PDB file of C-alpha atoms in Angstrom:
ATOM      1  CA  ARG A   1       0.000   0.000   0.000  1.00  0.00           C
ATOM      2  CA  SER A   2       1.274   3.464  -0.880  1.00  0.00           C
ATOM      3  CA  LEU A   3      -0.082   6.793   0.377  1.00  0.00           C
ATOM      4  CA  THR A   4       1.203  10.020  -1.182  1.00  0.00           C
ATOM      5  CA  SER A   5       0.326  13.684  -0.657  1.00  0.00           C
ATOM      6  CA  ASN A   6       1.722  16.968  -1.956  1.00  0.00           C
ATOM      7  CA  ILE A   7       0.585  20.478  -0.989  1.00  0.00           C
ATOM      8  CA  GLN A   8       1.855  23.758  -2.439  1.00  0.00           C
ATOM      9  CA  MET A   9       0.680  27.191  -1.308  1.00  0.00           C
ATOM     10  CA  ASP A  10       1.524  30.861  -1.843  1.00  0.00           C
ATOM     11  CA  ARG A  11      -0.135  33.350   0.494  1.00  0.00           C
ATOM     12  CA  LEU A  12       0.155  37.108  -0.047  1.00  0.00           C
ATOM     13  CA  GLN A  13      -1.307  39.326   2.673  1.00  0.00           C
ATOM     14  CA  VAL A  14      -1.879  43.038   2.063  1.00  0.00           C
ATOM     15  CA  GLU A  15      -2.678  45.448   4.866  1.00  0.00           C
ATOM     16  CA  GLY A  16      -2.549  49.176   5.450  1.00  0.00           C
ATOM     17  CA  GLY A  17      -4.498  52.400   5.459  1.00  0.00           C
ATOM     18  CA  ASP A  18      -6.152  54.844   7.910  1.00  0.00           C
ATOM     19  CA  SER A  19      -3.655  57.555   6.837  1.00  0.00           C
ATOM     20  CA  LEU A  20      -0.966  56.443   9.306  1.00  0.00           C
ATOM     21  CA  VAL A  21      -0.552  52.685   8.945  1.00  0.00           C
ATOM     22  CA  TYR A  22       1.224  51.563   5.803  1.00  0.00           C
ATOM     23  CA  GLN A  23       2.470  48.250   4.540  1.00  0.00           C
ATOM     24  CA  SER A  24       3.793  47.714   1.057  1.00  0.00           C
ATOM     25  CA  MET A  25       1.824  45.625  -1.401  1.00  0.00           C
ATOM     26  CA  THR A  26       4.243  42.754  -0.757  1.00  0.00           C
ATOM     27  CA  GLY A  27       4.503  43.271   2.985  1.00  0.00           C
ATOM     28  CA  PHE A  28       3.759  39.678   3.985  1.00  0.00           C
ATOM     29  CA  GLN A  29       4.317  36.656   1.806  1.00  0.00           C
ATOM     30  CA  LEU A  30       4.200  33.007   2.838  1.00  0.00           C
ATOM     31  CA  GLY A  31       5.891  31.334  -0.059  1.00  0.00           C
ATOM     32  CA  PRO A  32       6.287  31.078  -2.964  1.00  0.00           C
ATOM     33  CA  GLY A  33       8.248  28.092  -1.722  1.00  0.00           C
ATOM     34  CA  MET A  34       5.576  26.765   0.657  1.00  0.00           C
ATOM     35  CA  ARG A  35       5.178  23.046   0.097  1.00  0.00           C
ATOM     36  CA  THR A  36       4.604  19.898   2.123  1.00  0.00           C
ATOM     37  CA  TRP A  37       4.790  16.366   0.818  1.00  0.00           C
ATOM     38  CA  SER A  38       4.540  12.998   2.504  1.00  0.00           C
ATOM     39  CA  GLN A  39       5.011   9.400   1.462  1.00  0.00           C
ATOM     40  CA  GLU A  40       4.095   6.198   3.283  1.00  0.00           C
ATOM     41  CA  PHE A  41       4.674   2.591   2.235  1.00  0.00           C
ATOM     42  CA  ASN A  42       3.064  -0.403   3.987  1.00  0.00           C
ATOM     43  CA  LEU A  43       3.600  -4.117   3.540  1.00  0.00           C
ATOM     44  CA  ILE A  44       0.607  -5.984   4.987  1.00  0.00           C
ATOM     45  CA  SER A  45       0.264  -9.701   5.695  1.00  0.00           C
ATOM     46  CA  PRO A  46      -2.684 -11.791   4.409  1.00  0.00           C
ATOM     47  CA  GLU A  47      -5.783 -11.861   6.624  1.00  0.00           C
ATOM     48  CA  GLY A  48      -7.235 -14.796   8.516  1.00  0.00           C
ATOM     49  CA  LYS A  49      -3.932 -16.150   9.917  1.00  0.00           C
ATOM     50  CA  LYS A  50      -2.894 -16.860  13.506  1.00  0.00           C
ATOM     51  CA  ILE A  51      -0.292 -14.126  13.148  1.00  0.00           C
ATOM     52  CA  ASP A  52      -0.800 -11.021  11.067  1.00  0.00           C
ATOM     53  CA  TRP A  53       1.622  -8.130  10.706  1.00  0.00           C
ATOM     54  CA  LEU A  54       2.325  -4.788   9.073  1.00  0.00           C
ATOM     55  CA  VAL A  55       5.604  -2.962   8.402  1.00  0.00           C
ATOM     56  CA  GLY A  56       5.934   0.525   7.049  1.00  0.00           C
ATOM     57  CA  LEU A  57       8.096   3.502   6.084  1.00  0.00           C
ATOM     58  CA  TYR A  58       6.990   7.121   6.441  1.00  0.00           C
ATOM     59  CA  LYS A  59       8.457  10.519   5.557  1.00  0.00           C
ATOM     60  CA  ASN A  60       7.012  14.028   5.767  1.00  0.00           C
ATOM     61  CA  ASP A  61       8.977  17.003   4.409  1.00  0.00           C
ATOM     62  CA  ARG A  62       7.893  20.647   4.867  1.00  0.00           C
ATOM     63  CA  HIS A  63       9.626  23.638   3.269  1.00  0.00           C
ATOM     64  CA  THR A  64       8.313  27.060   4.319  1.00  0.00           C
ATOM     65  CA  GLU A  65       9.517  30.492   3.227  1.00  0.00           C
ATOM     66  CA  LEU A  66       8.323  33.670   4.948  1.00  0.00           C
ATOM     67  CA  HIS A  67       9.115  37.147   3.639  1.00  0.00           C
ATOM     68  CA  LEU A  68       8.349  40.456   5.342  1.00  0.00           C
ATOM     69  CA  ASN A  69       9.150  43.893   3.927  1.00  0.00           C
ATOM     70  CA  ILE A  70       7.274  46.305   6.182  1.00  0.00           C
ATOM     71  CA  PRO A  71       7.880  50.041   6.463  1.00  0.00           C
ATOM     72  CA  PHE A  72       6.669  51.748   9.627  1.00  0.00           C
ATOM     73  CA  GLY A  73       3.896  54.307   9.142  1.00  0.00           C
ATOM     74  CA  ILE A  74       5.622  57.091  11.051  1.00  0.00           C
ATOM     75  CA  GLY A  75       9.305  57.774  10.530  1.00  0.00           C
ATOM     76  CA  PRO A  76      11.820  58.905  13.138  1.00  0.00           C
ATOM     77  CA  ILE A  77      11.724  62.430  14.513  1.00  0.00           C
ATOM     78  CA  GLY A  78      11.483  64.678  11.510  1.00  0.00           C
ATOM     79  CA  GLY A  79      10.785  61.725   9.242  1.00  0.00           C
ATOM     80  CA  PRO A  80       7.765  61.352   6.941  1.00  0.00           C
ATOM     81  CA  ALA A  81       4.390  59.941   7.847  1.00  0.00           C
ATOM     82  CA  LEU A  82       2.967  58.239   4.777  1.00  0.00           C
ATOM     83  CA  ASN A  83      -0.647  58.976   3.971  1.00  0.00           C
ATOM     84  CA  CYS A  84      -1.364  56.071   1.666  1.00  0.00           C
ATOM     85  CA  GLY A  85      -3.182  52.763   1.531  1.00  0.00           C
ATOM     86  CA  TRP A  86      -6.867  52.380   2.368  1.00  0.00           C
ATOM     87  CA  GLN A  87      -8.374  55.556   3.755  1.00  0.00           C
ATOM     88  CA  TYR A  88     -11.232  56.149   6.161  1.00  0.00           C
ATOM     89  CA  ASN A  89     -13.509  57.037   3.227  1.00  0.00           C
ATOM     90  CA  SER A  90     -12.759  53.627   1.599  1.00  0.00           C
ATOM     91  CA  SER A  91     -10.577  55.152  -1.108  1.00  0.00           C
ATOM     92  CA  TRP A  92      -7.143  53.827  -2.007  1.00  0.00           C
ATOM     93  CA  THR A  93      -4.021  55.981  -2.154  1.00  0.00           C
ATOM     94  CA  PRO A  94      -1.073  54.273  -3.894  1.00  0.00           C
ATOM     95  CA  CYS A  95       1.978  53.709  -1.716  1.00  0.00           C
ATOM     96  CA  PRO A  96       5.624  53.704  -2.782  1.00  0.00           C
ATOM     97  CA  THR A  97       7.083  50.285  -3.495  1.00  0.00           C
ATOM     98  CA  SER A  98      10.702  51.144  -2.709  1.00  0.00           C
ATOM     99  CA  LEU A  99      12.583  52.437   0.304  1.00  0.00           C
ATOM    100  CA  VAL A 100      11.700  55.942   1.448  1.00  0.00           C
ATOM    101  CA  PRO A 101      14.580  57.962   2.990  1.00  0.00           C
ATOM    102  CA  GLY A 102      14.033  58.453   6.722  1.00  0.00           C
ATOM    103  CA  LEU A 103      11.368  55.774   6.982  1.00  0.00           C
ATOM    104  CA  PRO A 104      12.508  52.649   8.889  1.00  0.00           C
ATOM    105  CA  ARG A 105      11.613  49.271   7.468  1.00  0.00           C
ATOM    106  CA  PHE A 106      11.535  45.795   8.921  1.00  0.00           C
ATOM    107  CA  PHE A 107      13.064  43.038   6.797  1.00  0.00           C
ATOM    108  CA  TRP A 108      12.508  39.399   7.647  1.00  0.00           C
ATOM    109  CA  ASN A 109      13.310  36.292   5.651  1.00  0.00           C
ATOM    110  CA  SER A 110      13.089  32.813   7.118  1.00  0.00           C
ATOM    111  CA  VAL A 111      13.311  29.342   5.621  1.00  0.00           C
ATOM    112  CA  ASP A 112      12.042  26.340   7.563  1.00  0.00           C
ATOM    113  CA  GLU A 113      12.998  22.773   6.682  1.00  0.00           C
ATOM    114  CA  VAL A 114      11.106  20.236   8.803  1.00  0.00           C
ATOM    115  CA  ILE A 115      11.491  16.500   8.219  1.00  0.00           C
ATOM    116  CA  HIS A 116       9.692  13.697  10.070  1.00  0.00           C
ATOM    117  CA  GLN A 117      10.503  10.135   9.112  1.00  0.00           C
ATOM    118  CA  ALA A 118       9.936   6.749  10.698  1.00  0.00           C
ATOM    119  CA  VAL A 119      10.078   3.005  10.271  1.00  0.00           C
ATOM    120  CA  TYR A 120       7.494   0.963  12.149  1.00  0.00           C
ATOM    121  CA  GLY A 121       5.908  -2.416  12.537  1.00  0.00           C
ATOM    122  CA  GLN A 122       2.977  -4.181  14.183  1.00  0.00           C
ATOM    123  CA  VAL A 123       2.389  -7.867  15.002  1.00  0.00           C
ATOM    124  CA  ASN A 124      -0.908  -9.378  16.203  1.00  0.00           C
ATOM    125  CA  PHE A 125      -0.944 -12.840  17.791  1.00  0.00           C
ATOM    126  CA  HIS A 126      -4.365 -14.535  17.740  1.00  0.00           C
ATOM    127  CA  PHE A 127      -3.967 -17.176  20.456  1.00  0.00           C
ATOM    128  CA  THR A 128      -7.626 -18.196  20.194  1.00  0.00           C
ATOM    129  CA  ASP A 129     -10.741 -16.808  18.586  1.00  0.00           C
ATOM    130  CA  LYS A 130     -11.199 -14.648  21.702  1.00  0.00           C
ATOM    131  CA  TRP A 131      -7.683 -13.604  22.771  1.00  0.00           C
ATOM    132  CA  GLU A 132      -5.224 -11.398  20.927  1.00  0.00           C
ATOM    133  CA  LEU A 133      -1.812  -9.908  21.815  1.00  0.00           C
ATOM    134  CA  THR A 134      -0.642  -6.829  19.896  1.00  0.00           C
ATOM    135  CA  LEU A 135       2.916  -5.492  19.711  1.00  0.00           C
ATOM    136  CA  GLU A 136       3.789  -2.230  17.953  1.00  0.00           C
ATOM    137  CA  GLY A 137       7.065  -0.356  17.582  1.00  0.00           C
ATOM    138  CA  ARG A 138       8.152   2.777  15.763  1.00  0.00           C
ATOM    139  CA  HIS A 139      11.542   4.459  15.354  1.00  0.00           C
ATOM    140  CA  ASN A 140      11.121   8.202  14.768  1.00  0.00           C
ATOM    141  CA  GLU A 141      13.617  10.726  13.429  1.00  0.00           C
ATOM    142  CA  ASP A 142      12.861  14.450  13.308  1.00  0.00           C
ATOM    143  CA  ASP A 143      14.913  17.339  11.943  1.00  0.00           C
ATOM    144  CA  ASN A 144      13.623  20.899  12.397  1.00  0.00           C
ATOM    145  CA  ARG A 145      15.939  23.463  10.802  1.00  0.00           C
ATOM    146  CA  GLN A 146      15.249  27.195  10.550  1.00  0.00           C
ATOM    147  CA  THR A 147      17.370  29.877   8.862  1.00  0.00           C
ATOM    148  CA  ARG A 148      16.491  33.533   9.404  1.00  0.00           C
ATOM    149  CA  ALA A 149      17.842  36.885   8.232  1.00  0.00           C
ATOM    150  CA  THR A 150      16.412  39.856  10.106  1.00  0.00           C
ATOM    151  CA  PHE A 151      17.224  43.555  10.085  1.00  0.00           C
ATOM    152  CA  LEU A 152      15.333  46.446  11.632  1.00  0.00           C
ATOM    153  CA  GLY A 153      15.978  50.115  11.034  1.00  0.00           C
ATOM    154  CA  ALA A 154      17.144  50.624   7.432  1.00  0.00           C
ATOM    155  CA  THR A 155      16.379  54.189   6.415  1.00  0.00           C
ATOM    156  CA  THR A 156      18.000  54.449   3.001  1.00  0.00           C
ATOM    157  CA  ALA A 157      18.176  52.368  -0.139  1.00  0.00           C
ATOM    158  CA  PRO A 158      20.958  49.762  -0.348  1.00  0.00           C
ATOM    159  CA  THR A 159      24.396  51.101  -1.194  1.00  0.00           C
ATOM    160  CA  ALA A 160      27.618  49.611  -2.488  1.00  0.00           C
ATOM    161  CA  SER A 161      28.514  48.599   1.068  1.00  0.00           C
ATOM    162  CA  ASN A 162      25.054  47.183   1.790  1.00  0.00           C
ATOM    163  CA  THR A 163      24.075  44.973  -1.117  1.00  0.00           C
ATOM    164  CA  VAL A 164      23.680  41.552   0.486  1.00  0.00           C
ATOM    165  CA  VAL A 165      20.383  40.080  -0.653  1.00  0.00           C
ATOM    166  CA  CYS A 166      18.667  37.976   2.014  1.00  0.00           C
ATOM    167  CA  GLN A 167      17.960  34.311   1.382  1.00  0.00           C
ATOM    168  CA  GLY A 168      14.635  33.658  -0.288  1.00  0.00           C
ATOM    169  CA  ASN A 169      14.569  37.017  -2.073  1.00  0.00           C
ATOM    170  CA  ILE A 170      11.330  37.645  -3.992  1.00  0.00           C
ATOM    171  CA  GLU A 171      12.190  38.682  -7.514  1.00  0.00           C
ATOM    172  CA  GLY A 172      11.604  42.356  -8.120  1.00  0.00           C
ATOM    173  CA  GLN A 173      11.293  43.260  -4.443  1.00  0.00           C
ATOM    174  CA  ILE A 174      13.785  44.766  -1.990  1.00  0.00           C
ATOM    175  CA  TYR A 175      14.959  42.314   0.666  1.00  0.00           C
ATOM    176  CA  TYR A 176      18.420  43.359   1.796  1.00  0.00           C
ATOM    177  CA  CYS A 177      20.371  42.270   4.833  1.00  0.00           C
ATOM    178  CA  PRO A 178      22.712  44.656   6.657  1.00  0.00           C
ATOM    179  CA  PRO A 179      26.383  44.561   5.656  1.00  0.00           C
ATOM    180  CA  PRO A 180      28.799  42.175   7.403  1.00  0.00           C
ATOM    181  CA  GLY A 181      29.576  43.120  10.960  1.00  0.00           C
ATOM    182  CA  TYR A 182      26.022  43.881  12.022  1.00  0.00           C
ATOM    183  CA  PRO A 183      25.047  41.683  14.999  1.00  0.00           C
ATOM    184  CA  GLU A 184      21.596  41.154  13.474  1.00  0.00           C
ATOM    185  CA  LEU A 185      23.178  39.528  10.447  1.00  0.00           C
ATOM    186  CA  THR A 186      25.685  37.308  12.220  1.00  0.00           C
ATOM    187  CA  ALA A 187      23.157  36.181  14.833  1.00  0.00           C
ATOM    188  CA  ASN A 188      20.240  35.438  12.560  1.00  0.00           C
ATOM    189  CA  LEU A 189      21.825  33.815   9.529  1.00  0.00           C
ATOM    190  CA  ALA A 190      22.945  30.848  11.627  1.00  0.00           C
ATOM    191  CA  PRO A 191      20.424  27.999  11.385  1.00  0.00           C
ATOM    192  CA  TYR A 192      18.485  26.910  14.444  1.00  0.00           C
ATOM    193  CA  VAL A 193      18.271  23.140  14.611  1.00  0.00           C
ATOM    194  CA  ALA A 194      16.201  20.752  16.713  1.00  0.00           C
ATOM    195  CA  LYS A 195      16.726  17.029  16.202  1.00  0.00           C
ATOM    196  CA  ASP A 196      15.100  13.984  17.744  1.00  0.00           C
ATOM    197  CA  ASN A 197      15.769  10.273  17.499  1.00  0.00           C
ATOM    198  CA  LEU A 198      13.182   8.522  19.630  1.00  0.00           C
ATOM    199  CA  PRO A 199      11.395   5.136  19.700  1.00  0.00           C
ATOM    200  CA  THR A 200       7.701   4.731  20.561  1.00  0.00           C
ATOM    201  CA  TYR A 201       5.825   1.510  21.193  1.00  0.00           C
ATOM    202  CA  LYS A 202       2.624  -0.183  22.355  1.00  0.00           C
ATOM    203  CA  VAL A 203       1.762  -3.486  24.043  1.00  0.00           C
ATOM    204  CA  GLY A 204      -1.876  -4.532  24.301  1.00  0.00           C
ATOM    205  CA  VAL A 205      -4.211  -7.431  25.021  1.00  0.00           C
ATOM    206  CA  ASN A 206      -7.718  -7.795  23.529  1.00  0.00           C
ATOM    207  CA  TRP A 207     -10.444 -10.181  24.697  1.00  0.00           C
ATOM    208  CA  GLU A 208     -13.797 -10.857  23.033  1.00  0.00           C
ATOM    209  CA  PRO A 209     -15.784 -13.057  25.455  1.00  0.00           C
ATOM    210  CA  GLY A 210     -18.855 -12.988  23.202  1.00  0.00           C
ATOM    211  CA  GLY A 211     -22.226 -11.338  23.331  1.00  0.00           C
ATOM    212  CA  GLY A 212     -20.944  -8.229  21.539  1.00  0.00           C
ATOM    213  CA  ASN A 213     -18.381  -7.431  24.272  1.00  0.00           C
ATOM    214  CA  PHE A 214     -14.820  -6.274  23.689  1.00  0.00           C
ATOM    215  CA  ILE A 215     -12.355  -5.810  26.580  1.00  0.00           C
ATOM    216  CA  TYR A 216      -8.898  -4.341  26.093  1.00  0.00           C
ATOM    217  CA  ALA A 217      -5.829  -3.221  28.030  1.00  0.00           C
ATOM    218  CA  PHE A 218      -2.645  -1.606  26.749  1.00  0.00           C
ATOM    219  CA  TYR A 219       0.415   0.475  27.505  1.00  0.00           C
ATOM    220  CA  ALA A 220       1.702   2.925  24.888  1.00  0.00           C
ATOM    221  CA  ARG A 221       4.342   5.626  24.620  1.00  0.00           C
ATOM    222  CA  GLY A 222       3.968   8.632  22.307  1.00  0.00           C
ATOM    223  CA  TYR A 223       5.744  11.936  21.897  1.00  0.00           C
ATOM    224  CA  LYS A 224       5.710  15.399  20.351  1.00  0.00           C
ATOM    225  CA  ALA A 225       8.843  16.448  18.452  1.00  0.00           C
ATOM    226  CA  ALA A 226      11.138  19.292  19.502  1.00  0.00           C
ATOM    227  CA  GLN A 227      11.111  22.626  17.654  1.00  0.00           C
ATOM    228  CA  SER A 228      13.768  25.122  16.588  1.00  0.00           C
ATOM    229  CA  VAL A 229      13.732  28.503  18.359  1.00  0.00           C
ATOM    230  CA  LEU A 230      15.378  31.904  18.091  1.00  0.00           C
ATOM    231  CA  ALA A 231      18.888  32.250  19.453  1.00  0.00           C
ATOM    232  CA  GLY A 232      18.870  32.874  23.192  1.00  0.00           C
ATOM    233  CA  LEU A 233      15.369  31.546  23.801  1.00  0.00           C
ATOM    234  CA  PRO A 234      14.704  28.440  25.912  1.00  0.00           C
ATOM    235  CA  LEU A 235      14.848  25.259  23.858  1.00  0.00           C
ATOM    236  CA  ILE A 236      11.591  23.496  22.985  1.00  0.00           C
ATOM    237  CA  HIS A 237      12.344  19.886  23.846  1.00  0.00           C
ATOM    238  CA  GLU A 238      10.380  16.805  22.863  1.00  0.00           C
ATOM    239  CA  GLU A 239       7.368  15.933  25.041  1.00  0.00           C
ATOM    240  CA  ILE A 240       6.793  12.297  26.019  1.00  0.00           C
ATOM    241  CA  VAL A 241       3.583  10.684  27.253  1.00  0.00           C
ATOM    242  CA  ASP A 242       3.095   7.192  28.706  1.00  0.00           C
ATOM    243  CA  ASP A 243      -0.495   5.941  28.587  1.00  0.00           C
ATOM    244  CA  TYR A 244      -1.934   3.028  30.605  1.00  0.00           C
ATOM    245  CA  GLU A 245      -5.522   2.120  29.710  1.00  0.00           C
ATOM    246  CA  ILE A 246      -8.141  -0.559  30.250  1.00  0.00           C
ATOM    247  CA  GLY A 247     -11.678  -0.517  28.932  1.00  0.00           C
ATOM    248  CA  TRP A 248     -14.788  -2.210  27.647  1.00  0.00           C
ATOM    249  CA  LYS A 249     -16.875  -1.698  24.510  1.00  0.00           C
ATOM    250  CA  GLY A 250     -20.093  -3.474  23.809  1.00  0.00           C
ATOM    251  CA  THR A 251     -23.608  -3.609  22.464  1.00  0.00           C
ATOM    252  CA  LEU A 252     -26.139  -3.565  25.304  1.00  0.00           C
ATOM    253  CA  ARG A 253     -29.011  -4.284  22.942  1.00  0.00           C
ATOM    254  CA  PRO A 254     -29.643  -3.729  19.221  1.00  0.00           C
ATOM    255  CA  GLY A 255     -29.163  -0.044  18.500  1.00  0.00           C
ATOM    256  CA  LEU A 256     -27.591   0.744  21.890  1.00  0.00           C
ATOM    257  CA  TYR A 257     -23.786   0.823  22.039  1.00  0.00           C
ATOM    258  CA  ALA A 258     -21.683   1.844  25.052  1.00  0.00           C
ATOM    259  CA  GLU A 259     -18.072   1.951  26.143  1.00  0.00           C
ATOM    260  CA  PHE A 260     -16.237   2.551  29.400  1.00  0.00           C
ATOM    261  CA  GLY A 261     -12.539   3.106  29.992  1.00  0.00           C
ATOM    262  CA  VAL A 262     -10.034   4.069  32.663  1.00  0.00           C
ATOM    263  CA  TYR A 263      -6.635   5.501  31.805  1.00  0.00           C
ATOM    264  CA  SER A 264      -3.612   7.090  33.427  1.00  0.00           C
ATOM    265  CA  MET A 265      -1.278   9.353  31.437  1.00  0.00           C
ATOM    266  CA  ASP A 266       2.209  10.355  32.549  1.00  0.00           C
ATOM    267  CA  TYR A 267       3.103  13.471  30.547  1.00  0.00           C
ATOM    268  CA  GLN A 268       6.779  14.468  30.743  1.00  0.00           C
ATOM    269  CA  ASP A 269       8.219  17.911  29.922  1.00  0.00           C
ATOM    270  CA  MET A 270       4.958  19.551  28.843  1.00  0.00           C
ATOM    271  CA  GLN A 271       5.750  23.043  27.511  1.00  0.00           C
ATOM    272  CA  LEU A 272       3.161  25.757  27.050  1.00  0.00           C
ATOM    273  CA  GLY A 273       3.269  29.173  25.433  1.00  0.00           C
ATOM    274  CA  VAL A 274       2.218  32.036  27.695  1.00  0.00           C
ATOM    275  CA  PHE A 275       1.556  35.723  27.143  1.00  0.00           C
ATOM    276  CA  ALA A 276       3.996  37.801  29.214  1.00  0.00           C
ATOM    277  CA  THR A 277       2.566  41.202  30.139  1.00  0.00           C
ATOM    278  CA  SER A 278       5.979  42.639  31.045  1.00  0.00           C
ATOM    279  CA  ALA A 279       9.607  41.998  30.239  1.00  0.00           C
ATOM    280  CA  ALA A 280      10.251  41.437  33.955  1.00  0.00           C
ATOM    281  CA  GLU A 281       8.327  38.155  33.758  1.00  0.00           C
ATOM    282  CA  GLY A 282      11.069  36.702  31.607  1.00  0.00           C
ATOM    283  CA  ARG A 283      10.629  34.124  28.891  1.00  0.00           C
TER     284      ARG A 283
END
């Protein structure tokens, strides 16, 4: 069995207006290199045997480009305030598409490469018509790599000493990094990498005593992969969960189905995003 998927997307977001807020027509672009593809292969045993099994290979590859080229609506002291974009009366005033002297801009280019791949297998032992033992195992490998080029505060067009085009440049648009020596350049061009190499597994017993009843018990381990972060931020490690469960499913009478289960989950290293209302709260 083979399962294949491929997704490509290009998102262009345009904002601006109210006489003070301005973003260029290409201020936010997700893509054009936004694509995700996955491939899975399974080899499955014939049915109706005492032992049945499945082995498989899986890979998911995501490539994401994000481009920002955003001028601020009000320049520094003495700088211009652009009155363009959508106005309060619903009219549209064209905005400049190049750098405006004295008006700071925010440049951001990032490229994400995220790969998840695994090899796995499952074996079911049918001891009798009523008892079954299931064993499952999976070896997971994850690689989350992020490259960013960020610069804030350019007030003039690029010069001979400032001509480094950021990675992922959109043709025809201005995406320039600062010249060598700027801390923003040296800090943000380095890739941020998060890698995992982790096994997961499951052991379970199933019993069908008859009368439409199904009783099961299992132990399973799962996880959530780590993620790359900005330099200096706390690392986002993998999260691991161990699940112990026992339950019953059955048909009480024709048309009436019920199930009951009890489980205990041990969740290790859960990490949550929070909204800090002040810098004093830390990260």
